[in-house]
Coordinates of C-alpha atoms in Angstrom, one line a residue:
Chain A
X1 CA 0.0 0.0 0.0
X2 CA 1.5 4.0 -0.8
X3 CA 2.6 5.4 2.2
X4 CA 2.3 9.5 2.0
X5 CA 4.6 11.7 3.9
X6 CA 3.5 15.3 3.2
X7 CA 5.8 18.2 3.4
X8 CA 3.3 21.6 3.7
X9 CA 4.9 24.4 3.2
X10 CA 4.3 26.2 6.6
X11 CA 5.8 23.1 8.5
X12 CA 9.1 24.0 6.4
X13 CA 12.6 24.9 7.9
X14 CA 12.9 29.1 7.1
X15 CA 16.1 31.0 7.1
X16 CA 15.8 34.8 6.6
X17 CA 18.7 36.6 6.2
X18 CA 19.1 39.8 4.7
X19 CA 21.2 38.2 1.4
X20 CA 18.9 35.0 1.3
X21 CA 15.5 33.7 2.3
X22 CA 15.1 29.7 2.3
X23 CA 12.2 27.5 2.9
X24 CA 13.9 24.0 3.5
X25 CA 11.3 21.1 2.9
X26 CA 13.9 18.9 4.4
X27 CA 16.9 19.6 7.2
X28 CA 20.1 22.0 6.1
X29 CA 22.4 23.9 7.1
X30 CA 20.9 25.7 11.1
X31 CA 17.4 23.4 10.2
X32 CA 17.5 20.2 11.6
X33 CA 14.6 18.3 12.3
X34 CA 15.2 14.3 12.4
X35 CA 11.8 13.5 11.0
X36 CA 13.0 15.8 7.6
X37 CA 16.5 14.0 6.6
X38 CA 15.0 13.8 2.9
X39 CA 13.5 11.2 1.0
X40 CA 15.6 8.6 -0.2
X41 CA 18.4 9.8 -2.6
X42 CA 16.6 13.3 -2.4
X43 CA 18.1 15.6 0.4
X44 CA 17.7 18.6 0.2
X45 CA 15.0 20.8 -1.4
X46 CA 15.6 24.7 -0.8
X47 CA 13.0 27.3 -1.9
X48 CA 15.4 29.9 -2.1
X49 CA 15.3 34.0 -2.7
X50 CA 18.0 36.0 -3.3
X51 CA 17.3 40.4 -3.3
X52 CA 19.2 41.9 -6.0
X53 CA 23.4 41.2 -7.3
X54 CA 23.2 38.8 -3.5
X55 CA 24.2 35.3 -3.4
X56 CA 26.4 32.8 -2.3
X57 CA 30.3 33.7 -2.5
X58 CA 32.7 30.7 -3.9
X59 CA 32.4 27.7 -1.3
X60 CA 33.3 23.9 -1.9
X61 CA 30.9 20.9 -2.7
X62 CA 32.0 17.2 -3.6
X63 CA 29.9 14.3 -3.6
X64 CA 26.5 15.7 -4.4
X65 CA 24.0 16.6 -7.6
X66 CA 23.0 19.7 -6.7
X67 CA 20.4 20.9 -9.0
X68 CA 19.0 24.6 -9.3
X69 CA 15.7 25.8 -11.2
X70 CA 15.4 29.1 -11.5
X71 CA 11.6 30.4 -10.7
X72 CA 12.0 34.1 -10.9
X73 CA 14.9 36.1 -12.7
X74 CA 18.3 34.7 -13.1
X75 CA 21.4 33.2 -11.6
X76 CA 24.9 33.6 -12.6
X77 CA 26.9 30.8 -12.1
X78 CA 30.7 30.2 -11.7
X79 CA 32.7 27.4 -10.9
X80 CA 36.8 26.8 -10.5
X81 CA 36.2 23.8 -13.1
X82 CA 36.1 27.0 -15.8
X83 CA 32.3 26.9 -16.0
X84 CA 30.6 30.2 -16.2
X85 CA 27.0 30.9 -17.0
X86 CA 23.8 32.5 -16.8
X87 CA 20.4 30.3 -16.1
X88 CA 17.2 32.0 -16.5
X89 CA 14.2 31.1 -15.8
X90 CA 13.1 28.3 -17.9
X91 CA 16.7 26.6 -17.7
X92 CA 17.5 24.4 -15.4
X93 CA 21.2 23.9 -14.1
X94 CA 22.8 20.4 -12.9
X95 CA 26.4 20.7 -11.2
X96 CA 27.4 17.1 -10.6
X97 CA 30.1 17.9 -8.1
X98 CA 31.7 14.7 -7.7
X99 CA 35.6 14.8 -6.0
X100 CA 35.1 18.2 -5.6
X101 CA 34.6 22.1 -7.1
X102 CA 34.1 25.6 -5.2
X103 CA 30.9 27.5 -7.3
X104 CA 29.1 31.2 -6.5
X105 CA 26.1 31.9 -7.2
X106 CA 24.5 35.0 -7.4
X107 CA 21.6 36.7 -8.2
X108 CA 22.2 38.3 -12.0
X109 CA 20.1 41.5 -11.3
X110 CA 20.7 44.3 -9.6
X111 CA 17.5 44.9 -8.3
X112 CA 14.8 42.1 -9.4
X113 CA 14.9 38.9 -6.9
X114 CA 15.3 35.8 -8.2
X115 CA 13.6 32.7 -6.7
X116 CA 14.9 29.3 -7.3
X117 CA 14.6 25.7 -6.5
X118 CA 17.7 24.1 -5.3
X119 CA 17.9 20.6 -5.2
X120 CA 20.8 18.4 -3.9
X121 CA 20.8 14.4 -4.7
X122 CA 22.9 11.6 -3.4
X123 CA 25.4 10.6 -6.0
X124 CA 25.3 7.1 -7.2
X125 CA 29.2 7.2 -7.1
X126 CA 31.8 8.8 -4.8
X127 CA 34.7 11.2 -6.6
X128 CA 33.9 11.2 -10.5
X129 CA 35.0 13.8 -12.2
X130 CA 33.1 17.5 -11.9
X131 CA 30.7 18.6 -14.4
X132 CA 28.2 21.0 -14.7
X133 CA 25.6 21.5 -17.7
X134 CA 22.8 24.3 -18.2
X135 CA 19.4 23.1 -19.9
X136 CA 16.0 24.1 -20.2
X137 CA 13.1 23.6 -18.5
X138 CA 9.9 22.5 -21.0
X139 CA 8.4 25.2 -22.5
X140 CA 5.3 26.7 -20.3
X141 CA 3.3 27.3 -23.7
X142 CA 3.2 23.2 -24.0
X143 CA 0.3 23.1 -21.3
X144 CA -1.2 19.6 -20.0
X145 CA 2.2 17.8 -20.8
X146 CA 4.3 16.4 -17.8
X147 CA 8.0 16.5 -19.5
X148 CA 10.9 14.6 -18.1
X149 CA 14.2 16.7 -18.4
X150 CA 16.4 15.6 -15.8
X151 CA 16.9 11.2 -16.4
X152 CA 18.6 9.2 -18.6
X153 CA 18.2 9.4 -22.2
X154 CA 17.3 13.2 -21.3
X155 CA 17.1 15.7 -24.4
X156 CA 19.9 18.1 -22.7
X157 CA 22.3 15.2 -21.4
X158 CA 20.7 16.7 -18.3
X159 CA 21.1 13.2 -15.7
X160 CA 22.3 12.6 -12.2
X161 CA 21.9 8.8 -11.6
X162 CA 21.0 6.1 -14.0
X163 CA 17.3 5.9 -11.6
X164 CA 16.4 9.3 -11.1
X165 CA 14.0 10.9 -13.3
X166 CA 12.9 15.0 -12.6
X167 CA 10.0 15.8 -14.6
X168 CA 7.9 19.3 -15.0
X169 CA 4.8 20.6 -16.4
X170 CA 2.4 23.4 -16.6
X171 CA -1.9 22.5 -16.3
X172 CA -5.3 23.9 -17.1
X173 CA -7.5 23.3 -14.3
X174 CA -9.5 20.4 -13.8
X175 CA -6.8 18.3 -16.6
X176 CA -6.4 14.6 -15.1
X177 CA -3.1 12.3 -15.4
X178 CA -1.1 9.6 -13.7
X179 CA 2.7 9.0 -13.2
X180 CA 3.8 6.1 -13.3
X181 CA 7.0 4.7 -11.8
X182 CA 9.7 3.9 -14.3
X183 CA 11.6 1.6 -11.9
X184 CA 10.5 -0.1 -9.1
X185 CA 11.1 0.7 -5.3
X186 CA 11.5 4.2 -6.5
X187 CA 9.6 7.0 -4.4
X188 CA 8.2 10.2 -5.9
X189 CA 8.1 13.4 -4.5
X190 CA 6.1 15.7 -6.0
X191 CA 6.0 19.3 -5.3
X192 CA 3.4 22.2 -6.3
X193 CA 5.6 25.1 -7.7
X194 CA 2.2 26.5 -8.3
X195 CA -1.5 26.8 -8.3
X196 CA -3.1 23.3 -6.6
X197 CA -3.6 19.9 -7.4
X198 CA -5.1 16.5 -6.1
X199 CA -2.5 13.8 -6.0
X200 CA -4.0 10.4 -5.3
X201 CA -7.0 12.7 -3.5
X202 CA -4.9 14.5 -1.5
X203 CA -4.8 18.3 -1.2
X204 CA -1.4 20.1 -2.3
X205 CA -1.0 23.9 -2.3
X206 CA 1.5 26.1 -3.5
X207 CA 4.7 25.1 -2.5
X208 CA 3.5 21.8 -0.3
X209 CA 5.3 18.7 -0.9
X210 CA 4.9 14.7 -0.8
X211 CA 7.0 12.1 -0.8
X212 CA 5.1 8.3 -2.0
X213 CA 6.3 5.3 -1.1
X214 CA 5.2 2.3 -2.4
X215 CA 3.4 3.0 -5.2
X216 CA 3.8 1.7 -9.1
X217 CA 1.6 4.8 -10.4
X218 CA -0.2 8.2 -9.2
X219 CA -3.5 9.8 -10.3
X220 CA -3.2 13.4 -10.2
X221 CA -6.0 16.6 -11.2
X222 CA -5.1 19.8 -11.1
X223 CA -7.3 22.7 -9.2
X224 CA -7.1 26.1 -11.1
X225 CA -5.1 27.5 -14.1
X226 CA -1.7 27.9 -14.4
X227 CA -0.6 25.2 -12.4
X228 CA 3.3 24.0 -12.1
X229 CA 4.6 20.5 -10.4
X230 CA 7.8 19.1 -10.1
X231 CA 7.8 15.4 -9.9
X232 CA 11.2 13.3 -8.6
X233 CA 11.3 10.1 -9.2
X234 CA 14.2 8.6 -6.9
X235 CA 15.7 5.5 -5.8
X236 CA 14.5 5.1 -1.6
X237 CA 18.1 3.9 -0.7
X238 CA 20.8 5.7 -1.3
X239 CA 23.1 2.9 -1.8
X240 CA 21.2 1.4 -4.4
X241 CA 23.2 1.2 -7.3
X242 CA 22.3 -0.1 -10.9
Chain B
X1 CA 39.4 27.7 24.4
X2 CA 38.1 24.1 24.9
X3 CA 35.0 23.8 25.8
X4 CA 34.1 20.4 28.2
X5 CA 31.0 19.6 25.6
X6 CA 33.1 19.9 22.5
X7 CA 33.1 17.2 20.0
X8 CA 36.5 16.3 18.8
X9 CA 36.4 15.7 15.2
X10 CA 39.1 14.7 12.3
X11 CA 37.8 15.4 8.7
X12 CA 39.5 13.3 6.2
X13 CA 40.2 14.6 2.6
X14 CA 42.5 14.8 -0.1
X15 CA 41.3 18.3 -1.4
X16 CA 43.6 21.1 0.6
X17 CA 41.3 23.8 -0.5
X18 CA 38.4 22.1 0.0
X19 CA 39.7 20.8 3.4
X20 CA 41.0 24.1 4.4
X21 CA 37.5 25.4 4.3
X22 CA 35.7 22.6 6.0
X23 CA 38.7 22.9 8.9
X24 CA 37.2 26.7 9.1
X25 CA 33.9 25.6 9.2
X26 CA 34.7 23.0 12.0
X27 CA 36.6 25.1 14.5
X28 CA 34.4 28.0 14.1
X29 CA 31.5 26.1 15.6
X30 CA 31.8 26.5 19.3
X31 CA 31.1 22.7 20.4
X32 CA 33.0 21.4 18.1
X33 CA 37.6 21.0 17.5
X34 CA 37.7 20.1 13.8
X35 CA 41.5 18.9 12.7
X36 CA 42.5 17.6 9.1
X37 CA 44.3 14.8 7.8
X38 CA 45.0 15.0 3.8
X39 CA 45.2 11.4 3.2
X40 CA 44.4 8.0 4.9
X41 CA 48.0 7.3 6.0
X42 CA 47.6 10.3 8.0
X43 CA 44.2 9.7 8.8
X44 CA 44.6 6.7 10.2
X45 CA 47.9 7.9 12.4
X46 CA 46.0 10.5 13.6
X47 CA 42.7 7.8 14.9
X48 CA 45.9 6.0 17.0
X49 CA 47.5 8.8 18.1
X50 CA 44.4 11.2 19.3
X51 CA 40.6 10.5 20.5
X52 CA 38.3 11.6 18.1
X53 CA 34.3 11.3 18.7
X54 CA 33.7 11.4 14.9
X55 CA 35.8 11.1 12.1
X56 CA 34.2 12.9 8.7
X57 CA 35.1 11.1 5.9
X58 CA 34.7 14.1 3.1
X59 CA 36.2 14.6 -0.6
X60 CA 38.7 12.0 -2.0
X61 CA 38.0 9.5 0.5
X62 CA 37.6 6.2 -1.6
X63 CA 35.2 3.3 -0.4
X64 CA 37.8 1.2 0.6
X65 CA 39.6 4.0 2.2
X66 CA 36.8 3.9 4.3
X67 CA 37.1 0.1 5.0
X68 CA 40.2 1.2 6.2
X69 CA 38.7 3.4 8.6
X70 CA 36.6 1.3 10.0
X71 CA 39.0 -1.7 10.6
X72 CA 41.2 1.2 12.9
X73 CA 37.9 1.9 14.8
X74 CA 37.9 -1.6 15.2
X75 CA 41.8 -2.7 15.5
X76 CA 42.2 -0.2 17.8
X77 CA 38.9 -0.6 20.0
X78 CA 38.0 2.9 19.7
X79 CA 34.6 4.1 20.1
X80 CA 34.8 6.8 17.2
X81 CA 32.1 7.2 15.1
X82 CA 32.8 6.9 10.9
X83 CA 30.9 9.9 8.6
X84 CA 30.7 10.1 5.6
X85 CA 30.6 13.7 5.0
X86 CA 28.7 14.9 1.7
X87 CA 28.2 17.9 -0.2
X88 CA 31.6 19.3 1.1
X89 CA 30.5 22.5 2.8
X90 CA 28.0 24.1 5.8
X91 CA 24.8 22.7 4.0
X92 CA 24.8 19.1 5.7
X93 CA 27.7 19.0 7.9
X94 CA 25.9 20.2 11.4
X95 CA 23.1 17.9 10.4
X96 CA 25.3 14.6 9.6
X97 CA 27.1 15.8 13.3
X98 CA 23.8 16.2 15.0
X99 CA 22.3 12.5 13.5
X100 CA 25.2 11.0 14.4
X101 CA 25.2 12.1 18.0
X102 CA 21.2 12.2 18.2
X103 CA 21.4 16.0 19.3
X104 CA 18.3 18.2 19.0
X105 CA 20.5 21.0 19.4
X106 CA 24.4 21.2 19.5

Protein backbone atom coordinates (compact mmCIF):
# COMPACT_ATOMS: atom_id res chain seq x y z
CA UNK A 1 0.00 0.00 0.00
CA UNK A 2 1.50 3.95 -0.84
CA UNK A 3 2.61 5.42 2.23
CA UNK A 4 2.28 9.47 2.05
CA UNK A 5 4.55 11.67 3.89
CA UNK A 6 3.46 15.33 3.24
CA UNK A 7 5.78 18.18 3.38
CA UNK A 8 3.30 21.56 3.72
CA UNK A 9 4.88 24.42 3.19
CA UNK A 10 4.32 26.25 6.65
CA UNK A 11 5.85 23.09 8.48
CA UNK A 12 9.05 24.03 6.36
CA UNK A 13 12.55 24.90 7.95
CA UNK A 14 12.88 29.14 7.10
CA UNK A 15 16.10 30.99 7.08
CA UNK A 16 15.85 34.85 6.64
CA UNK A 17 18.72 36.56 6.18
CA UNK A 18 19.12 39.82 4.72
CA UNK A 19 21.15 38.17 1.44
CA UNK A 20 18.93 34.97 1.27
CA UNK A 21 15.46 33.66 2.31
CA UNK A 22 15.15 29.73 2.28
CA UNK A 23 12.18 27.55 2.93
CA UNK A 24 13.86 24.04 3.47
CA UNK A 25 11.32 21.10 2.89
CA UNK A 26 13.91 18.90 4.41
CA UNK A 27 16.95 19.60 7.24
CA UNK A 28 20.06 21.96 6.07
CA UNK A 29 22.36 23.91 7.13
CA UNK A 30 20.93 25.68 11.12
CA UNK A 31 17.38 23.43 10.17
CA UNK A 32 17.49 20.24 11.63
CA UNK A 33 14.59 18.26 12.26
CA UNK A 34 15.20 14.27 12.43
CA UNK A 35 11.75 13.51 11.01
CA UNK A 36 13.01 15.80 7.60
CA UNK A 37 16.46 13.99 6.63
CA UNK A 38 15.04 13.76 2.92
CA UNK A 39 13.47 11.17 1.00
CA UNK A 40 15.62 8.55 -0.21
CA UNK A 41 18.44 9.80 -2.59
CA UNK A 42 16.60 13.31 -2.37
CA UNK A 43 18.13 15.56 0.35
CA UNK A 44 17.71 18.58 0.16
CA UNK A 45 15.05 20.78 -1.44
CA UNK A 46 15.63 24.72 -0.80
CA UNK A 47 12.98 27.26 -1.88
CA UNK A 48 15.35 29.85 -2.12
CA UNK A 49 15.33 34.02 -2.74
CA UNK A 50 18.04 35.99 -3.33
CA UNK A 51 17.29 40.41 -3.30
CA UNK A 52 19.25 41.95 -6.03
CA UNK A 53 23.42 41.24 -7.29
CA UNK A 54 23.17 38.79 -3.52
CA UNK A 55 24.23 35.35 -3.41
CA UNK A 56 26.40 32.79 -2.33
CA UNK A 57 30.27 33.66 -2.55
CA UNK A 58 32.74 30.70 -3.90
CA UNK A 59 32.39 27.65 -1.31
CA UNK A 60 33.33 23.86 -1.95
CA UNK A 61 30.87 20.86 -2.71
CA UNK A 62 31.96 17.16 -3.58
CA UNK A 63 29.86 14.29 -3.59
CA UNK A 64 26.49 15.70 -4.43
CA UNK A 65 23.98 16.55 -7.62
CA UNK A 66 23.01 19.75 -6.69
CA UNK A 67 20.42 20.92 -9.05
CA UNK A 68 19.02 24.62 -9.28
CA UNK A 69 15.72 25.79 -11.16
CA UNK A 70 15.44 29.09 -11.48
CA UNK A 71 11.65 30.37 -10.69
CA UNK A 72 12.05 34.08 -10.91
CA UNK A 73 14.94 36.09 -12.67
CA UNK A 74 18.31 34.72 -13.08
CA UNK A 75 21.43 33.17 -11.63
CA UNK A 76 24.93 33.63 -12.56
CA UNK A 77 26.94 30.77 -12.11
CA UNK A 78 30.69 30.24 -11.66
CA UNK A 79 32.71 27.37 -10.94
CA UNK A 80 36.84 26.78 -10.51
CA UNK A 81 36.20 23.77 -13.14
CA UNK A 82 36.08 26.97 -15.76
CA UNK A 83 32.33 26.92 -16.03
CA UNK A 84 30.61 30.17 -16.16
CA UNK A 85 26.97 30.94 -17.04
CA UNK A 86 23.80 32.55 -16.83
CA UNK A 87 20.44 30.30 -16.07
CA UNK A 88 17.24 32.04 -16.51
CA UNK A 89 14.18 31.13 -15.80
CA UNK A 90 13.08 28.34 -17.90
CA UNK A 91 16.68 26.65 -17.67
CA UNK A 92 17.50 24.39 -15.37
CA UNK A 93 21.19 23.92 -14.11
CA UNK A 94 22.78 20.41 -12.90
CA UNK A 95 26.40 20.71 -11.17
CA UNK A 96 27.38 17.07 -10.59
CA UNK A 97 30.08 17.87 -8.09
CA UNK A 98 31.67 14.74 -7.66
CA UNK A 99 35.58 14.82 -6.01
CA UNK A 100 35.13 18.19 -5.59
CA UNK A 101 34.57 22.13 -7.14
CA UNK A 102 34.12 25.61 -5.19
CA UNK A 103 30.89 27.46 -7.26
CA UNK A 104 29.07 31.24 -6.55
CA UNK A 105 26.08 31.86 -7.21
CA UNK A 106 24.51 35.02 -7.44
CA UNK A 107 21.56 36.71 -8.17
CA UNK A 108 22.16 38.27 -12.00
CA UNK A 109 20.08 41.49 -11.26
CA UNK A 110 20.67 44.26 -9.65
CA UNK A 111 17.52 44.92 -8.28
CA UNK A 112 14.82 42.11 -9.41
CA UNK A 113 14.90 38.94 -6.88
CA UNK A 114 15.32 35.85 -8.20
CA UNK A 115 13.57 32.69 -6.65
CA UNK A 116 14.86 29.25 -7.31
CA UNK A 117 14.59 25.74 -6.47
CA UNK A 118 17.70 24.08 -5.29
CA UNK A 119 17.91 20.59 -5.17
CA UNK A 120 20.77 18.37 -3.95
CA UNK A 121 20.81 14.41 -4.65
CA UNK A 122 22.89 11.61 -3.42
CA UNK A 123 25.39 10.64 -6.02
CA UNK A 124 25.30 7.13 -7.21
CA UNK A 125 29.22 7.18 -7.12
CA UNK A 126 31.77 8.82 -4.76
CA UNK A 127 34.74 11.17 -6.56
CA UNK A 128 33.91 11.20 -10.49
CA UNK A 129 34.97 13.80 -12.18
CA UNK A 130 33.10 17.48 -11.88
CA UNK A 131 30.70 18.58 -14.44
CA UNK A 132 28.16 20.99 -14.75
CA UNK A 133 25.55 21.47 -17.74
CA UNK A 134 22.83 24.30 -18.23
CA UNK A 135 19.39 23.10 -19.93
CA UNK A 136 15.96 24.13 -20.23
CA UNK A 137 13.13 23.64 -18.46
CA UNK A 138 9.94 22.48 -20.95
CA UNK A 139 8.44 25.18 -22.53
CA UNK A 140 5.28 26.71 -20.27
CA UNK A 141 3.27 27.26 -23.66
CA UNK A 142 3.16 23.23 -23.99
CA UNK A 143 0.25 23.14 -21.26
CA UNK A 144 -1.22 19.63 -19.98
CA UNK A 145 2.20 17.79 -20.78
CA UNK A 146 4.29 16.38 -17.80
CA UNK A 147 8.01 16.50 -19.47
CA UNK A 148 10.90 14.57 -18.13
CA UNK A 149 14.16 16.73 -18.41
CA UNK A 150 16.40 15.59 -15.83
CA UNK A 151 16.89 11.16 -16.45
CA UNK A 152 18.64 9.17 -18.59
CA UNK A 153 18.20 9.41 -22.23
CA UNK A 154 17.33 13.17 -21.34
CA UNK A 155 17.06 15.67 -24.41
CA UNK A 156 19.94 18.09 -22.70
CA UNK A 157 22.30 15.15 -21.38
CA UNK A 158 20.69 16.73 -18.32
CA UNK A 159 21.08 13.16 -15.66
CA UNK A 160 22.33 12.62 -12.21
CA UNK A 161 21.88 8.77 -11.60
CA UNK A 162 21.01 6.07 -13.99
CA UNK A 163 17.27 5.87 -11.61
CA UNK A 164 16.40 9.30 -11.12
CA UNK A 165 13.96 10.92 -13.28
CA UNK A 166 12.91 15.04 -12.59
CA UNK A 167 9.96 15.81 -14.63
CA UNK A 168 7.86 19.30 -14.98
CA UNK A 169 4.84 20.64 -16.36
CA UNK A 170 2.42 23.36 -16.59
CA UNK A 171 -1.85 22.47 -16.33
CA UNK A 172 -5.31 23.93 -17.09
CA UNK A 173 -7.51 23.34 -14.27
CA UNK A 174 -9.51 20.41 -13.76
CA UNK A 175 -6.77 18.30 -16.58
CA UNK A 176 -6.38 14.57 -15.08
CA UNK A 177 -3.11 12.28 -15.43
CA UNK A 178 -1.12 9.57 -13.72
CA UNK A 179 2.67 8.99 -13.25
CA UNK A 180 3.82 6.09 -13.32
CA UNK A 181 6.98 4.73 -11.82
CA UNK A 182 9.65 3.86 -14.33
CA UNK A 183 11.59 1.64 -11.91
CA UNK A 184 10.50 -0.10 -9.13
CA UNK A 185 11.07 0.69 -5.32
CA UNK A 186 11.51 4.21 -6.46
CA UNK A 187 9.57 7.04 -4.39
CA UNK A 188 8.24 10.18 -5.86
CA UNK A 189 8.12 13.41 -4.49
CA UNK A 190 6.10 15.73 -5.95
CA UNK A 191 6.01 19.33 -5.34
CA UNK A 192 3.43 22.20 -6.29
CA UNK A 193 5.64 25.12 -7.70
CA UNK A 194 2.18 26.49 -8.33
CA UNK A 195 -1.48 26.77 -8.29
CA UNK A 196 -3.05 23.31 -6.57
CA UNK A 197 -3.56 19.86 -7.35
CA UNK A 198 -5.11 16.47 -6.10
CA UNK A 199 -2.54 13.84 -6.01
CA UNK A 200 -4.04 10.44 -5.25
CA UNK A 201 -6.97 12.66 -3.48
CA UNK A 202 -4.88 14.52 -1.47
CA UNK A 203 -4.78 18.34 -1.24
CA UNK A 204 -1.40 20.07 -2.27
CA UNK A 205 -1.04 23.89 -2.30
CA UNK A 206 1.51 26.06 -3.49
CA UNK A 207 4.70 25.09 -2.51
CA UNK A 208 3.54 21.78 -0.32
CA UNK A 209 5.29 18.73 -0.87
CA UNK A 210 4.88 14.75 -0.79
CA UNK A 211 6.99 12.09 -0.76
CA UNK A 212 5.08 8.34 -1.97
CA UNK A 213 6.34 5.29 -1.11
CA UNK A 214 5.22 2.32 -2.37
CA UNK A 215 3.39 2.99 -5.16
CA UNK A 216 3.77 1.72 -9.14
CA UNK A 217 1.56 4.80 -10.45
CA UNK A 218 -0.18 8.18 -9.17
CA UNK A 219 -3.47 9.75 -10.31
CA UNK A 220 -3.25 13.42 -10.19
CA UNK A 221 -6.01 16.63 -11.15
CA UNK A 222 -5.09 19.78 -11.12
CA UNK A 223 -7.33 22.70 -9.16
CA UNK A 224 -7.11 26.07 -11.09
CA UNK A 225 -5.12 27.52 -14.08
CA UNK A 226 -1.71 27.87 -14.42
CA UNK A 227 -0.58 25.16 -12.37
CA UNK A 228 3.26 24.04 -12.12
CA UNK A 229 4.58 20.53 -10.41
CA UNK A 230 7.77 19.06 -10.11
CA UNK A 231 7.75 15.44 -9.93
CA UNK A 232 11.16 13.31 -8.55
CA UNK A 233 11.31 10.06 -9.15
CA UNK A 234 14.24 8.58 -6.91
CA UNK A 235 15.67 5.52 -5.79
CA UNK A 236 14.48 5.14 -1.59
CA UNK A 237 18.11 3.92 -0.69
CA UNK A 238 20.84 5.67 -1.31
CA UNK A 239 23.13 2.89 -1.76
CA UNK A 240 21.19 1.43 -4.41
CA UNK A 241 23.15 1.20 -7.33
CA UNK A 242 22.27 -0.14 -10.88
CA UNK B 1 39.43 27.71 24.44
CA UNK B 2 38.06 24.06 24.91
CA UNK B 3 34.96 23.76 25.80
CA UNK B 4 34.12 20.35 28.19
CA UNK B 5 31.05 19.60 25.55
CA UNK B 6 33.14 19.90 22.48
CA UNK B 7 33.14 17.21 20.04
CA UNK B 8 36.53 16.32 18.83
CA UNK B 9 36.44 15.69 15.22
CA UNK B 10 39.05 14.66 12.35
CA UNK B 11 37.81 15.40 8.75
CA UNK B 12 39.51 13.32 6.19
CA UNK B 13 40.24 14.64 2.57
CA UNK B 14 42.53 14.78 -0.11
CA UNK B 15 41.32 18.28 -1.43
CA UNK B 16 43.62 21.11 0.61
CA UNK B 17 41.30 23.81 -0.51
CA UNK B 18 38.43 22.05 0.00
CA UNK B 19 39.70 20.81 3.42
CA UNK B 20 41.01 24.10 4.35
CA UNK B 21 37.52 25.41 4.32
CA UNK B 22 35.70 22.58 5.96
CA UNK B 23 38.74 22.91 8.88
CA UNK B 24 37.20 26.69 9.11
CA UNK B 25 33.89 25.60 9.16
CA UNK B 26 34.68 23.00 12.01
CA UNK B 27 36.59 25.15 14.54
CA UNK B 28 34.44 28.02 14.08
CA UNK B 29 31.46 26.10 15.58
CA UNK B 30 31.80 26.54 19.34
CA UNK B 31 31.11 22.71 20.40
CA UNK B 32 33.03 21.38 18.09
CA UNK B 33 37.58 21.02 17.52
CA UNK B 34 37.75 20.11 13.82
CA UNK B 35 41.47 18.86 12.74
CA UNK B 36 42.53 17.58 9.10
CA UNK B 37 44.34 14.84 7.78
CA UNK B 38 44.99 14.97 3.84
CA UNK B 39 45.17 11.37 3.19
CA UNK B 40 44.43 7.96 4.93
CA UNK B 41 47.96 7.33 5.99
CA UNK B 42 47.57 10.25 7.96
CA UNK B 43 44.24 9.73 8.80
CA UNK B 44 44.65 6.72 10.22
CA UNK B 45 47.89 7.93 12.37
CA UNK B 46 46.03 10.51 13.56
CA UNK B 47 42.74 7.84 14.88
CA UNK B 48 45.86 6.04 17.03
CA UNK B 49 47.45 8.83 18.10
CA UNK B 50 44.37 11.24 19.26
CA UNK B 51 40.64 10.54 20.47
CA UNK B 52 38.26 11.61 18.07
CA UNK B 53 34.28 11.33 18.74
CA UNK B 54 33.72 11.37 14.88
CA UNK B 55 35.85 11.13 12.15
CA UNK B 56 34.19 12.94 8.72
CA UNK B 57 35.10 11.10 5.85
CA UNK B 58 34.74 14.06 3.11
CA UNK B 59 36.18 14.60 -0.61
CA UNK B 60 38.72 11.97 -1.95
CA UNK B 61 37.95 9.54 0.51
CA UNK B 62 37.64 6.24 -1.58
CA UNK B 63 35.19 3.31 -0.38
CA UNK B 64 37.83 1.23 0.64
CA UNK B 65 39.56 4.05 2.19
CA UNK B 66 36.75 3.90 4.32
CA UNK B 67 37.06 0.12 5.04
CA UNK B 68 40.19 1.18 6.24
CA UNK B 69 38.69 3.44 8.56
CA UNK B 70 36.60 1.33 10.02
CA UNK B 71 39.01 -1.73 10.63
CA UNK B 72 41.20 1.25 12.89
CA UNK B 73 37.85 1.86 14.85
CA UNK B 74 37.91 -1.59 15.24
CA UNK B 75 41.82 -2.72 15.49
CA UNK B 76 42.19 -0.16 17.78
CA UNK B 77 38.85 -0.59 20.00
CA UNK B 78 37.97 2.88 19.70
CA UNK B 79 34.58 4.14 20.05
CA UNK B 80 34.81 6.76 17.19
CA UNK B 81 32.07 7.21 15.09
CA UNK B 82 32.78 6.94 10.94
CA UNK B 83 30.87 9.85 8.58
CA UNK B 84 30.74 10.10 5.57
CA UNK B 85 30.55 13.72 5.01
CA UNK B 86 28.67 14.86 1.69
CA UNK B 87 28.23 17.90 -0.18
CA UNK B 88 31.60 19.25 1.13
CA UNK B 89 30.47 22.45 2.78
CA UNK B 90 28.02 24.11 5.84
CA UNK B 91 24.77 22.68 3.96
CA UNK B 92 24.83 19.12 5.74
CA UNK B 93 27.74 19.02 7.95
CA UNK B 94 25.92 20.19 11.38
CA UNK B 95 23.13 17.88 10.39
CA UNK B 96 25.28 14.57 9.57
CA UNK B 97 27.06 15.85 13.28
CA UNK B 98 23.84 16.17 14.97
CA UNK B 99 22.33 12.53 13.53
CA UNK B 100 25.15 10.99 14.41
CA UNK B 101 25.15 12.13 17.99
CA UNK B 102 21.24 12.22 18.19
CA UNK B 103 21.40 16.03 19.30
CA UNK B 104 18.26 18.18 19.04
CA UNK B 105 20.52 20.99 19.42
CA UNK B 106 24.44 21.16 19.47
Amino acid sequence: MAQYIYHKADTRGHDHHEWLDSKKTFSFGDYYNPERMGFGALRVLNDDTLPGRKGFGSHPHDNMEIISIPLKGSLVHEDSVGNKAIAATGSVQVMHAGSGLFHSEYNNSVEEEAEFLQIWIYPEDLNTSPRYTLGVLPLITDVDVLHTFIGPGSLDGLTVRKDTWFSYGVFSSGHTFNYVIRKAANGIDVFVISGSFFVDGKLLSQRDGMGIRNATAIDIETLGAEARLLVIEIPMDIHDQN
Amino acid sequence: MKQATQLQLLAVGYDTAMMEVIERLLNSHADWKGTVAHSKQEGIEKMKKNRYDAVLLCAGVTAADETAFRATVEEEGLTTKIIRHYGGGSGLLENELRAAFNQSGL
